[in-house]
Amino acid sequence: MDSLPPSPLGAELQALRRKADLQVTSHSYLRDHYLGWGQRLNLYTLFFSALLLVFTLVSDDFIQRTLGLSPDAFKWAIGTAAFFTFCISLIELAWNPTQKAKAHDQAVAHYLRMNYEIRHLLT
């Protein structure tokens, strides 16, 4: 790694660099975690919305013939899917994982700049 100057300042800079490395690692993990959740929630919402669109455009007679569901059971299935789609949308709006991912991405950039500056000071 870098050669340390034989001074207390060099040791302190090296300790700060290790802390910055840990911060980059932890914020990168959290950024990726929240970004993944945001993408999954968006995909679930889009999938269930498309499914609802397909089923609302199909007649009750067709559903009864192909899936064997009664019109009442079909309405309950559509209602349940609509409810869960709405709940997923509310969870994403309230939790807002994409915004949290952006905040952690800014922290990653900050600590990477800090790490770069410390390495520059050590050489």
Short mmCIF file of C-alpha atoms in Angstrom, two decimals:
data_model
loop_
_atom_site.label_atom_id
_atom_site.label_comp_id
_atom_site.label_asym_id
_atom_site.label_seq_id
_atom_site.Cartn_x
_atom_site.Cartn_y
_atom_site.Cartn_z
CA MET A 1 0.00 0.00 0.00
CA ASP A 2 1.10 3.54 0.60
CA SER A 3 4.26 4.18 2.53
CA LEU A 4 3.46 5.93 5.77
CA PRO A 5 5.44 8.94 6.84
CA PRO A 6 6.95 8.24 10.25
CA SER A 7 4.76 10.79 12.00
CA PRO A 8 1.58 10.86 14.05
CA LEU A 9 -0.08 12.80 11.22
CA GLY A 10 0.66 9.99 8.78
CA ALA A 11 -0.82 7.41 11.15
CA GLU A 12 -3.92 9.55 11.64
CA LEU A 13 -4.32 10.03 7.89
CA GLN A 14 -3.98 6.28 7.39
CA ALA A 15 -6.68 5.65 10.01
CA LEU A 16 -8.95 8.20 8.29
CA ARG A 17 -8.36 6.45 4.98
CA ARG A 18 -9.38 3.09 6.46
CA LYS A 19 -12.54 4.69 7.90
CA ALA A 20 -13.32 6.24 4.53
CA ASP A 21 -12.89 2.81 2.89
CA LEU A 22 -15.35 1.32 5.38
CA GLN A 23 -17.84 4.11 4.72
CA VAL A 24 -17.57 3.59 0.97
CA THR A 25 -18.20 -0.13 1.41
CA SER A 26 -21.18 0.26 3.72
CA HIS A 27 -22.83 3.06 1.72
CA SER A 28 -22.27 1.13 -1.52
CA TYR A 29 -24.03 -1.88 -0.01
CA LEU A 30 -26.95 0.24 1.20
CA ARG A 31 -27.18 2.04 -2.16
CA ASP A 32 -27.38 -1.26 -4.02
CA HIS A 33 -29.85 -2.66 -1.47
CA TYR A 34 -32.27 0.25 -1.80
CA LEU A 35 -31.83 0.43 -5.56
CA GLY A 36 -32.70 -3.26 -5.84
CA TRP A 37 -35.82 -2.83 -3.70
CA GLY A 38 -36.90 0.17 -5.77
CA GLN A 39 -36.51 -1.77 -8.99
CA ARG A 40 -38.35 -4.80 -7.63
CA LEU A 41 -41.26 -2.71 -6.36
CA ASN A 42 -41.52 -0.98 -9.73
CA LEU A 43 -41.45 -4.31 -11.56
CA TYR A 44 -44.12 -5.80 -9.28
CA THR A 45 -46.35 -2.76 -9.78
CA LEU A 46 -45.93 -2.85 -13.55
CA PHE A 47 -46.49 -6.61 -13.72
CA PHE A 48 -49.67 -6.58 -11.63
CA SER A 49 -50.95 -3.52 -13.49
CA ALA A 50 -50.44 -5.25 -16.84
CA LEU A 51 -52.11 -8.38 -15.48
CA LEU A 52 -55.08 -6.32 -14.31
CA LEU A 53 -55.30 -4.65 -17.71
CA VAL A 54 -55.38 -8.01 -19.49
CA PHE A 55 -58.02 -9.44 -17.17
CA THR A 56 -60.27 -6.39 -17.29
CA LEU A 57 -60.32 -6.49 -21.09
CA VAL A 58 -61.41 -10.15 -21.10
CA SER A 59 -65.07 -11.06 -20.79
CA ASP A 60 -66.42 -13.00 -17.81
CA ASP A 61 -67.63 -15.73 -20.17
CA PHE A 62 -64.12 -16.25 -21.56
CA ILE A 63 -62.64 -16.51 -18.06
CA GLN A 64 -65.30 -19.00 -17.03
CA ARG A 65 -64.63 -21.18 -20.09
CA THR A 66 -60.80 -21.06 -19.96
CA LEU A 67 -59.97 -20.85 -16.25
CA GLY A 68 -63.12 -22.38 -14.84
CA LEU A 69 -63.71 -19.46 -12.47
CA SER A 70 -67.17 -18.22 -11.68
CA PRO A 71 -67.80 -14.51 -12.34
CA ASP A 72 -67.81 -13.86 -8.60
CA ALA A 73 -64.48 -15.63 -8.06
CA PHE A 74 -63.05 -13.75 -11.03
CA LYS A 75 -64.16 -10.40 -9.55
CA TRP A 76 -62.61 -11.35 -6.21
CA ALA A 77 -59.33 -12.27 -7.94
CA ILE A 78 -59.30 -8.96 -9.84
CA GLY A 79 -60.13 -7.03 -6.68
CA THR A 80 -57.39 -8.78 -4.71
CA ALA A 81 -54.81 -8.14 -7.42
CA ALA A 82 -55.86 -4.48 -7.60
CA PHE A 83 -55.59 -4.17 -3.82
CA PHE A 84 -52.07 -5.63 -3.75
CA THR A 85 -50.99 -3.47 -6.69
CA PHE A 86 -52.21 -0.39 -4.85
CA CYS A 87 -50.47 -1.50 -1.64
CA ILE A 88 -47.18 -2.02 -3.47
CA SER A 89 -47.51 1.48 -4.94
CA LEU A 90 -48.16 2.95 -1.50
CA ILE A 91 -45.19 1.11 0.01
CA GLU A 92 -42.93 2.45 -2.71
CA LEU A 93 -44.24 5.99 -2.28
CA ALA A 94 -43.91 5.94 1.51
CA TRP A 95 -40.59 4.10 1.73
CA ASN A 96 -39.05 5.69 -1.40
CA PRO A 97 -36.06 3.35 -1.76
CA THR A 98 -34.87 5.07 -4.95
CA GLN A 99 -34.38 8.35 -3.10
CA LYS A 100 -32.53 6.54 -0.31
CA ALA A 101 -30.28 4.93 -2.93
CA LYS A 102 -29.47 8.38 -4.34
CA ALA A 103 -28.56 9.68 -0.89
CA HIS A 104 -26.21 6.73 -0.30
CA ASP A 105 -24.72 7.26 -3.76
CA GLN A 106 -23.85 10.84 -2.78
CA ALA A 107 -22.22 9.51 0.39
CA VAL A 108 -20.19 7.03 -1.67
CA ALA A 109 -18.99 9.86 -3.92
CA HIS A 110 -18.10 11.99 -0.88
CA TYR A 111 -16.06 9.28 0.82
CA LEU A 112 -14.34 8.33 -2.44
CA ARG A 113 -13.25 11.96 -2.87
CA MET A 114 -12.11 11.99 0.75
CA ASN A 115 -10.14 8.79 0.21
CA TYR A 116 -8.54 10.23 -2.92
CA GLU A 117 -7.50 13.40 -1.08
CA ILE A 118 -6.03 11.42 1.80
CA ARG A 119 -4.04 9.22 -0.59
CA HIS A 120 -2.81 12.39 -2.28
CA LEU A 121 -1.69 13.77 1.10
CA LEU A 122 0.09 10.55 1.99
CA THR A 123 2.23 10.52 -1.15
#
